[in-house]
Amino acid sequence: MSNTSHEVAQGPHHNSGAASTALSAHSIDKKFPGVLANDSVDFDVRAGEVHTLLGENGAGKSTLAAVLCGLYQPDAGYLMRNGKRISLSSPRAGLQHGIAMVHQHFRLVERFTVSENVILGSRDLPFRLNRRELNEKVAAVAESYGLPIDPDATVGDLSVGQRQRVEIVKALYQGAEILLLDEPTAVLVPSEVEKLFENVHAMTAAGKSIVFISHKLGEVVEISDRVTVLRNGRVTGHVPGRGTADTKELARLMVGRDIELNAQRATHATGHEVLQIRNLSLSVNDVSVLTDISFNVHAGEMVGIAGVAGNGQRELADTIAGLISPTSGSVTISGSMTTDRGPVQAREVGLAYVPEDRLGMGLVPSMSILDNLLLTRDRQVVVDRISVRPEAARLIEQFEIKANGPDHLARKLSGGNAQKGLLARELSGGRGATKLLVVCSPTRGLDVGAIETVRRLLNDARSSGQAILLISEDLDEVLSLSDRVLVLYRGAVVHETAGETAQLSQVGAAMAGLSGGGR
Amino acid sequence: MLRIPFRVVFEQRGETARRLSLLVPLASVLAALFFGALFLLATGYSPIDTYINMFRDGFASFNGITDTLALSTVLICTGISAAFAFQMNLYNIGGEGQLYLGLIGGAWAGIALGDHLPTLLMVPVVLLCGAFAGAAWIFVPAFVRSRLGTSEIVSTLLLTYIGASLIKHVIYTPGSFFRNPNTSFPQGRLVADSASLDSFGSSRLYPTFFVALVIAGALYWVVKRTEFGYRINVIADSPKAAYYAGIHANRTTMWVMLISGALSGLAGAMLIVGPYGKIEPSIITLGYGYAGIVVAALARNNLGLIIVSGILFSGLKVGGNNLQVTTDTPIHIGVMLQGAILLFALGGEAFRRYHIHVVRVHDVSTKKVAA
Ligand SMILES: Nc1ncnc2c1ncn2[C@@H]1O[C@H](COP(=O)(O)OP(=O)(O)O)[C@@H](O)[C@H]1O
Ligand SMILES: [Mg+2]
């Protein structure tokens, strides 16, 4: 963890104990079909503090935030603002009480400028906008919290980090006193995270309250004054923040047991080249997406591709899997050229592919496990399900998939079990024995138990001599599992390092486009 | 400002309960009968008598049930035509037009080839020609849909109007091949005897009914058991998964639409070998193709259920239409009841899929926050 923002951490936080409660939630219940997303949750945030909601995916953090800002109405429980009971029928009502949320998925109009996005949804606009005045006002709000932004820039041209800034400026411009930031760091590179933390401190110094949502322990310890941990919709602990918090304890509250996430990098000998990529380039609508990429993956080796989302990872994976034809260059899998030959041919020579979008691309949601097993295999004119059934049952057992048997529908599997099912199909080979496994974000959105299993399965596959290309935005995952790490930035490999000796700071800088290498 | 203190909330049901799948359609029909009864009472008819008559004329008499099955022969075909495409999210709503072309294609074969072939061969040839003509009528919409993504809803619908004009053209143009040359009154030319089937006994039911049943069953099997059906299911549920697995959505889209068109065409040809024996220009007022959409909707596009919904819908139509003949109830009452039952049956879906409840709104936010 970096210590850089600790100096900024001084200031108003020390009297936060004395500060009054700005917003509180009391015994909030919120049901969705089949889940109790919030189960008598109590939560409060004081003026000038950062109060973090920590919890695994699906713990109910976003749901609670949505209740706090008026997007959802709770089934039970109530909210209090400055000691008075309030009821919010809509986000607009929340805004009238000075509560605003920056969503996990931004809600900006890409074709509009920054200013236009900022005033979007305001009610009392003059008939004719005075753009200069508006731009000045937006810029002034932005600067006072150290969020420099060009009000005239088109949002579609901005980076993810800048877009997030627009969302925050928008909230501040609308007069927010309490900002709910839903997993703001999920989309940022390390340097952008530091910058965000400075902004957060500037806001709390000005007396704003921040509800910070995250599932990453390290940053939570760094930024929070207080931490509330959620698990399965329930509060499992209120913990003091910065400095005093113990990550082990937080992890235990979050998961409900002790965990070991740092899967050991297996020691082993690597074999021949299974995947060879030569001068691969791809342009889509004349925009260059991949630029001159060359690398190899050997049998028994795991190569990790790090990078911020949207730097060509998906296109690289799809090209290797034979779904996209590259503009130039070649892909060779166990000695056979598979460029332009389509996914079926690539599979015949040993490709297995676990895409990022597991339910919807990797698995057909409304089909059974059995039918999903058939998806990447040879099927007769009349589909023979009977002979595949025993194999499906065996894989369910072997991969510890929680299901009622081969007829269990894919969409009724939890995220972790869906991923295990997908891995089971891909690793068990279909059209040919699996020699190369391409996996994208294999643990994204999974609970910690499933993460452990998936990482173990990947390690086992490597030990058994399969070549693995691991593409993930989770830098820790890439660094801890891979034998070699390549950094993809704007479609080019800008950095390469051995997994063991990789420096977080160097890889992080390369991900942000700051390294010397390049295009 | 006036504010309604209640709000209706639609909450999607996680899993539809089995119980509801049965209960909701039943309740829908009861509600429709109740609703219809109000109208009957208001217009001075006895609801009970009317319903008994309708049931008798639709299902519980020899003429009633055979007429119902006769009509269902056509509606099962147009119903599976619609459902087969709908299940892959392809909205072929031009079954009506494809049916017209099936009539024309079937009549052509029946007239042109009739004297050369025995009945045993002739009837299948007429049916195939009708199916082929229906498929040809959807070819362009299918092609542009699968290659360019052009909406098949608009293109198939517009072609229906052209199909209707074509029917009028071939009947009303003097000297037309399809027009009866022996009468001055515009009428269709009868197909050869070898292209006509006999109905069962004194009824108006033809053996084509069993052809419709077999086709519905076969198609059900194709979708459930074959590779082609597997592809349809993958593409229908997630085109991205199809892409991932190397399944060509274009080709399958094309085939599904062509088969859908062929089924509607087949319905037209069944009228040729069955009750019509010629092109009957009044076909363009009957809406059998459109009724197929309703039949498909009632069966929720389930090919196995189309037979049931097709027969029920036909019975409703036959019973409703006969009201005027057997009692003095105007036909509009029958049509109104048909409409009400359909509306309630389809509207009931909302209850099956959503948990609907009313909540009190106590909105503080409208009282301006002055502080
Ligand atoms: N709109 C929704 N409809 C149905 N279920 C939902 C909805 N939003 C969230 N859930 C469910 O509620 C639970 C909590 O979700 P969420 O609040 O998004 O968790 P988190 O933000 O902590 O990852 C999950 O099980 C999720 O599937
Ligand atoms: Mg969330």
mmCIF file of C-alpha atoms in Angstrom, chain B residues 51-270:
data_model
loop_
_atom_site.group_PDB
_atom_site.id
_atom_site.type_symbol
_atom_site.label_atom_id
_atom_site.label_comp_id
_atom_site.label_asym_id
_atom_site.label_seq_id
_atom_site.Cartn_x
_atom_site.Cartn_y
_atom_site.Cartn_z
ATOM 1 C CA TYR B 51 -72.139 -19.304 -23.079
ATOM 2 C CA ILE B 52 -73.831 -22.680 -23.245
ATOM 3 C CA ASN B 53 -74.687 -22.055 -26.897
ATOM 4 C CA MET B 54 -71.188 -20.945 -27.675
ATOM 5 C CA PHE B 55 -69.702 -24.010 -26.062
ATOM 6 C CA ARG B 56 -72.134 -26.307 -27.788
ATOM 7 C CA ASP B 57 -71.573 -24.733 -31.194
ATOM 8 C CA GLY B 58 -67.847 -24.693 -30.786
ATOM 9 C CA PHE B 59 -67.074 -28.012 -29.148
ATOM 10 C CA ALA B 60 -69.970 -30.104 -27.974
ATOM 11 C CA SER B 61 -71.836 -30.945 -31.168
ATOM 12 C CA PHE B 62 -70.802 -32.929 -34.205
ATOM 13 C CA ASN B 63 -70.860 -29.953 -36.537
ATOM 14 C CA GLY B 64 -69.320 -27.739 -33.903
ATOM 15 C CA ILE B 65 -66.312 -29.865 -33.124
ATOM 16 C CA THR B 66 -65.612 -30.832 -36.743
ATOM 17 C CA ASP B 67 -65.826 -27.227 -37.880
ATOM 18 C CA THR B 68 -63.536 -26.287 -35.021
ATOM 19 C CA LEU B 69 -60.971 -28.896 -35.991
ATOM 20 C CA ALA B 70 -61.274 -27.854 -39.632
ATOM 21 C CA LEU B 71 -60.507 -24.255 -38.803
ATOM 22 C CA SER B 72 -57.736 -25.320 -36.419
ATOM 23 C CA THR B 73 -56.017 -27.111 -39.302
ATOM 24 C CA VAL B 74 -55.184 -23.731 -40.806
ATOM 25 C CA LEU B 75 -54.585 -21.952 -37.528
ATOM 26 C CA ILE B 76 -52.213 -24.621 -36.204
ATOM 27 C CA CYS B 77 -50.109 -24.132 -39.327
ATOM 28 C CA THR B 78 -50.072 -20.336 -39.164
ATOM 29 C CA GLY B 79 -49.603 -20.641 -35.385
ATOM 30 C CA ILE B 80 -46.450 -22.748 -35.625
ATOM 31 C CA SER B 81 -45.298 -20.509 -38.478
ATOM 32 C CA ALA B 82 -45.415 -17.542 -36.109
ATOM 33 C CA ALA B 83 -44.131 -19.375 -33.039
ATOM 34 C CA PHE B 84 -41.244 -21.009 -34.869
ATOM 35 C CA ALA B 85 -39.897 -17.602 -35.859
ATOM 36 C CA PHE B 86 -40.844 -15.849 -32.618
ATOM 37 C CA GLN B 87 -38.904 -18.301 -30.473
ATOM 38 C CA MET B 88 -35.757 -17.014 -32.170
ATOM 39 C CA ASN B 89 -36.900 -13.416 -31.742
ATOM 40 C CA LEU B 90 -37.689 -13.161 -35.431
ATOM 41 C CA TYR B 91 -41.024 -11.428 -35.737
ATOM 42 C CA ASN B 92 -42.570 -12.739 -38.908
ATOM 43 C CA ILE B 93 -45.922 -11.007 -38.751
ATOM 44 C CA GLY B 94 -46.481 -11.466 -42.470
ATOM 45 C CA GLY B 95 -47.813 -15.027 -42.175
ATOM 46 C CA GLU B 96 -51.001 -13.643 -43.636
ATOM 47 C CA GLY B 97 -49.279 -12.703 -46.885
ATOM 48 C CA GLN B 98 -47.351 -15.964 -47.039
ATOM 49 C CA LEU B 99 -50.674 -17.777 -46.682
ATOM 50 C CA TYR B 100 -52.030 -15.902 -49.730
ATOM 51 C CA LEU B 101 -49.022 -16.975 -51.710
ATOM 52 C CA GLY B 102 -49.504 -20.531 -50.515
ATOM 53 C CA LEU B 103 -53.009 -20.352 -51.936
ATOM 54 C CA ILE B 104 -51.675 -19.110 -55.254
ATOM 55 C CA GLY B 105 -48.804 -21.619 -55.380
ATOM 56 C CA GLY B 106 -51.087 -24.495 -54.429
ATOM 57 C CA ALA B 107 -53.752 -23.478 -56.948
ATOM 58 C CA TRP B 108 -51.138 -23.222 -59.674
ATOM 59 C CA ALA B 109 -49.922 -26.761 -59.047
ATOM 60 C CA GLY B 110 -53.486 -28.040 -58.780
ATOM 61 C CA ILE B 111 -54.495 -26.504 -62.083
ATOM 62 C CA ALA B 112 -51.333 -26.896 -64.115
ATOM 63 C CA LEU B 113 -50.201 -30.344 -63.016
ATOM 64 C CA GLY B 114 -53.526 -31.792 -61.981
ATOM 65 C CA ASP B 115 -54.259 -33.870 -65.022
ATOM 66 C CA HIS B 116 -50.824 -35.432 -65.113
ATOM 67 C CA LEU B 117 -50.527 -36.931 -61.645
ATOM 68 C CA PRO B 118 -52.576 -39.279 -59.427
ATOM 69 C CA THR B 119 -54.115 -37.949 -56.188
ATOM 70 C CA LEU B 120 -51.626 -39.756 -54.017
ATOM 71 C CA LEU B 121 -48.839 -37.695 -55.563
ATOM 72 C CA MET B 122 -50.839 -34.636 -56.463
ATOM 73 C CA VAL B 123 -51.869 -33.591 -52.960
ATOM 74 C CA PRO B 124 -48.319 -33.592 -51.597
ATOM 75 C CA VAL B 125 -47.172 -31.683 -54.671
ATOM 76 C CA VAL B 126 -49.837 -29.024 -54.138
ATOM 77 C CA LEU B 127 -48.898 -28.734 -50.476
ATOM 78 C CA LEU B 128 -45.198 -28.463 -51.325
ATOM 79 C CA CYS B 129 -45.816 -25.846 -53.978
ATOM 80 C CA GLY B 130 -47.838 -23.812 -51.496
ATOM 81 C CA ALA B 131 -45.096 -24.119 -48.892
ATOM 82 C CA PHE B 132 -42.497 -23.176 -51.461
ATOM 83 C CA ALA B 133 -44.487 -20.099 -52.520
ATOM 84 C CA GLY B 134 -44.815 -19.034 -48.874
ATOM 85 C CA ALA B 135 -41.066 -19.451 -48.369
ATOM 86 C CA ALA B 136 -40.402 -17.476 -51.558
ATOM 87 C CA TRP B 137 -42.582 -14.663 -50.233
ATOM 88 C CA ILE B 138 -40.421 -14.319 -47.124
ATOM 89 C CA PHE B 139 -37.130 -14.796 -48.952
ATOM 90 C CA VAL B 140 -36.287 -11.117 -49.361
ATOM 91 C CA PRO B 141 -37.198 -10.156 -45.776
ATOM 92 C CA ALA B 142 -35.189 -13.153 -44.556
ATOM 93 C CA PHE B 143 -32.213 -12.253 -46.673
ATOM 94 C CA VAL B 144 -32.018 -8.606 -45.650
ATOM 95 C CA ARG B 145 -32.717 -9.511 -42.049
ATOM 96 C CA SER B 146 -29.938 -12.076 -41.819
ATOM 97 C CA ARG B 147 -27.372 -10.052 -43.766
ATOM 98 C CA LEU B 148 -28.162 -6.450 -42.896
ATOM 99 C CA GLY B 149 -30.347 -6.727 -39.811
ATOM 100 C CA THR B 150 -33.241 -4.938 -41.543
ATOM 101 C CA SER B 151 -36.411 -5.230 -39.453
ATOM 102 C CA GLU B 152 -38.417 -8.212 -40.603
ATOM 103 C CA ILE B 153 -41.478 -6.811 -38.849
ATOM 104 C CA VAL B 154 -41.915 -4.034 -41.376
ATOM 105 C CA SER B 155 -40.853 -5.958 -44.457
ATOM 106 C CA THR B 156 -43.033 -9.014 -43.863
ATOM 107 C CA LEU B 157 -46.016 -6.844 -42.983
ATOM 108 C CA LEU B 158 -45.706 -4.710 -46.102
ATOM 109 C CA LEU B 159 -45.430 -7.783 -48.283
ATOM 110 C CA THR B 160 -48.786 -8.895 -46.904
ATOM 111 C CA TYR B 161 -50.442 -5.923 -48.563
ATOM 112 C CA ILE B 162 -48.762 -6.765 -51.828
ATOM 113 C CA GLY B 163 -49.895 -10.365 -51.409
ATOM 114 C CA ALA B 164 -53.487 -9.210 -50.946
ATOM 115 C CA SER B 165 -53.275 -7.159 -54.126
ATOM 116 C CA LEU B 166 -51.868 -10.170 -55.910
ATOM 117 C CA ILE B 167 -54.864 -12.269 -54.877
ATOM 118 C CA LYS B 168 -57.210 -9.608 -56.185
ATOM 119 C CA HIS B 169 -55.188 -9.299 -59.346
ATOM 120 C CA VAL B 170 -55.265 -12.985 -60.236
ATOM 121 C CA ILE B 171 -58.995 -13.224 -59.602
ATOM 122 C CA TYR B 172 -60.306 -9.948 -60.979
ATOM 123 C CA THR B 173 -58.123 -9.671 -64.066
ATOM 124 C CA PRO B 174 -60.060 -11.050 -67.058
ATOM 125 C CA GLY B 175 -58.310 -13.965 -68.671
ATOM 126 C CA SER B 176 -56.156 -14.654 -65.621
ATOM 127 C CA PHE B 177 -54.807 -18.181 -65.281
ATOM 128 C CA PHE B 178 -56.358 -18.512 -61.839
ATOM 129 C CA ARG B 179 -59.765 -17.169 -62.813
ATOM 130 C CA ASN B 180 -62.650 -19.421 -63.722
ATOM 131 C CA PRO B 181 -63.010 -18.929 -67.488
ATOM 132 C CA ASN B 182 -66.573 -20.215 -67.569
ATOM 133 C CA THR B 183 -68.284 -17.565 -65.495
ATOM 134 C CA SER B 184 -68.466 -13.847 -66.035
ATOM 135 C CA PHE B 185 -68.575 -13.367 -62.275
ATOM 136 C CA PRO B 186 -64.969 -13.243 -60.982
ATOM 137 C CA GLN B 187 -64.230 -16.577 -59.307
ATOM 138 C CA GLY B 188 -61.235 -18.814 -58.790
ATOM 139 C CA ARG B 189 -60.634 -21.655 -61.233
ATOM 140 C CA LEU B 190 -61.135 -25.063 -59.653
ATOM 141 C CA VAL B 191 -58.111 -27.300 -59.337
ATOM 142 C CA ALA B 192 -58.126 -30.765 -60.893
ATOM 143 C CA ASP B 193 -60.032 -33.463 -59.053
ATOM 144 C CA SER B 194 -56.795 -35.273 -58.357
ATOM 145 C CA ALA B 195 -55.731 -32.272 -56.240
ATOM 146 C CA SER B 196 -58.825 -32.319 -54.021
ATOM 147 C CA LEU B 197 -59.303 -34.385 -50.920
ATOM 148 C CA ASP B 198 -62.646 -35.572 -49.595
ATOM 149 C CA SER B 199 -63.817 -34.449 -46.214
ATOM 150 C CA PHE B 200 -64.747 -36.929 -43.507
ATOM 151 C CA GLY B 201 -68.366 -37.988 -43.947
ATOM 152 C CA SER B 202 -70.798 -35.119 -43.716
ATOM 153 C CA SER B 203 -68.323 -32.888 -41.923
ATOM 154 C CA ARG B 204 -66.146 -30.119 -43.304
ATOM 155 C CA LEU B 205 -63.034 -31.639 -41.724
ATOM 156 C CA TYR B 206 -60.252 -32.789 -44.060
ATOM 157 C CA PRO B 207 -57.374 -35.225 -43.557
ATOM 158 C CA THR B 208 -55.009 -32.245 -43.686
ATOM 159 C CA PHE B 209 -55.832 -31.827 -39.994
ATOM 160 C CA PHE B 210 -53.593 -34.797 -39.255
ATOM 161 C CA VAL B 211 -50.893 -33.395 -41.482
ATOM 162 C CA ALA B 212 -50.970 -30.257 -39.329
ATOM 163 C CA LEU B 213 -50.694 -32.352 -36.153
ATOM 164 C CA VAL B 214 -47.765 -34.324 -37.504
ATOM 165 C CA ILE B 215 -45.944 -31.189 -38.620
ATOM 166 C CA ALA B 216 -46.441 -29.533 -35.244
ATOM 167 C CA GLY B 217 -45.089 -32.637 -33.524
ATOM 168 C CA ALA B 218 -42.169 -32.976 -35.907
ATOM 169 C CA LEU B 219 -41.152 -29.375 -35.495
ATOM 170 C CA TYR B 220 -41.339 -29.717 -31.736
ATOM 171 C CA TRP B 221 -38.990 -32.659 -31.993
ATOM 172 C CA VAL B 222 -36.622 -30.784 -34.300
ATOM 173 C CA VAL B 223 -36.316 -27.911 -31.859
ATOM 174 C CA LYS B 224 -35.873 -30.135 -28.811
ATOM 175 C CA ARG B 225 -33.633 -32.837 -30.206
ATOM 176 C CA THR B 226 -31.657 -31.857 -33.255
ATOM 177 C CA GLU B 227 -28.531 -29.862 -33.900
ATOM 178 C CA PHE B 228 -30.608 -27.341 -35.868
ATOM 179 C CA GLY B 229 -32.889 -26.876 -32.870
ATOM 180 C CA TYR B 230 -29.879 -26.603 -30.585
ATOM 181 C CA ARG B 231 -28.540 -23.761 -32.714
ATOM 182 C CA ILE B 232 -31.902 -22.027 -32.647
ATOM 183 C CA ASN B 233 -31.948 -22.203 -28.873
ATOM 184 C CA VAL B 234 -28.414 -20.860 -28.515
ATOM 185 C CA ILE B 235 -28.995 -17.960 -30.895
ATOM 186 C CA ALA B 236 -32.377 -17.144 -29.382
ATOM 187 C CA ASP B 237 -30.965 -16.958 -25.895
ATOM 188 C CA SER B 238 -27.639 -15.274 -26.521
ATOM 189 C CA PRO B 239 -26.263 -14.382 -29.923
ATOM 190 C CA LYS B 240 -22.914 -13.760 -28.253
ATOM 191 C CA ALA B 241 -22.685 -17.357 -27.101
ATOM 192 C CA ALA B 242 -23.439 -18.480 -30.643
ATOM 193 C CA TYR B 243 -20.662 -16.266 -31.926
ATOM 194 C CA TYR B 244 -18.338 -17.666 -29.277
ATOM 195 C CA ALA B 245 -19.111 -21.247 -30.288
ATOM 196 C CA GLY B 246 -18.738 -20.580 -34.009
ATOM 197 C CA ILE B 247 -22.443 -20.997 -34.753
ATOM 198 C CA HIS B 248 -23.415 -18.949 -37.786
ATOM 199 C CA ALA B 249 -26.453 -16.932 -36.797
ATOM 200 C CA ASN B 250 -26.992 -15.627 -40.336
ATOM 201 C CA ARG B 251 -27.556 -18.985 -41.877
ATOM 202 C CA THR B 252 -29.836 -20.182 -39.092
ATOM 203 C CA THR B 253 -31.834 -16.953 -39.194
ATOM 204 C CA MET B 254 -32.351 -17.406 -42.911
ATOM 205 C CA TRP B 255 -33.514 -21.004 -42.517
ATOM 206 C CA VAL B 256 -35.843 -20.289 -39.629
ATOM 207 C CA MET B 257 -37.549 -17.499 -41.539
ATOM 208 C CA LEU B 258 -37.871 -19.580 -44.686
ATOM 209 C CA ILE B 259 -39.416 -22.443 -42.737
ATOM 210 C CA SER B 260 -41.764 -20.020 -41.024
ATOM 211 C CA GLY B 261 -42.865 -18.676 -44.410
ATOM 212 C CA ALA B 262 -43.262 -22.196 -45.768
ATOM 213 C CA LEU B 263 -45.559 -23.142 -42.890
ATOM 214 C CA SER B 264 -47.898 -20.235 -43.597
ATOM 215 C CA GLY B 265 -47.801 -21.092 -47.283
ATOM 216 C CA LEU B 266 -48.665 -24.651 -46.374
ATOM 217 C CA ALA B 267 -51.738 -23.384 -44.530
ATOM 218 C CA GLY B 268 -52.880 -21.739 -47.767
ATOM 219 C CA ALA B 269 -52.265 -24.876 -49.805
ATOM 220 C CA MET B 270 -54.260 -26.912 -47.275
#
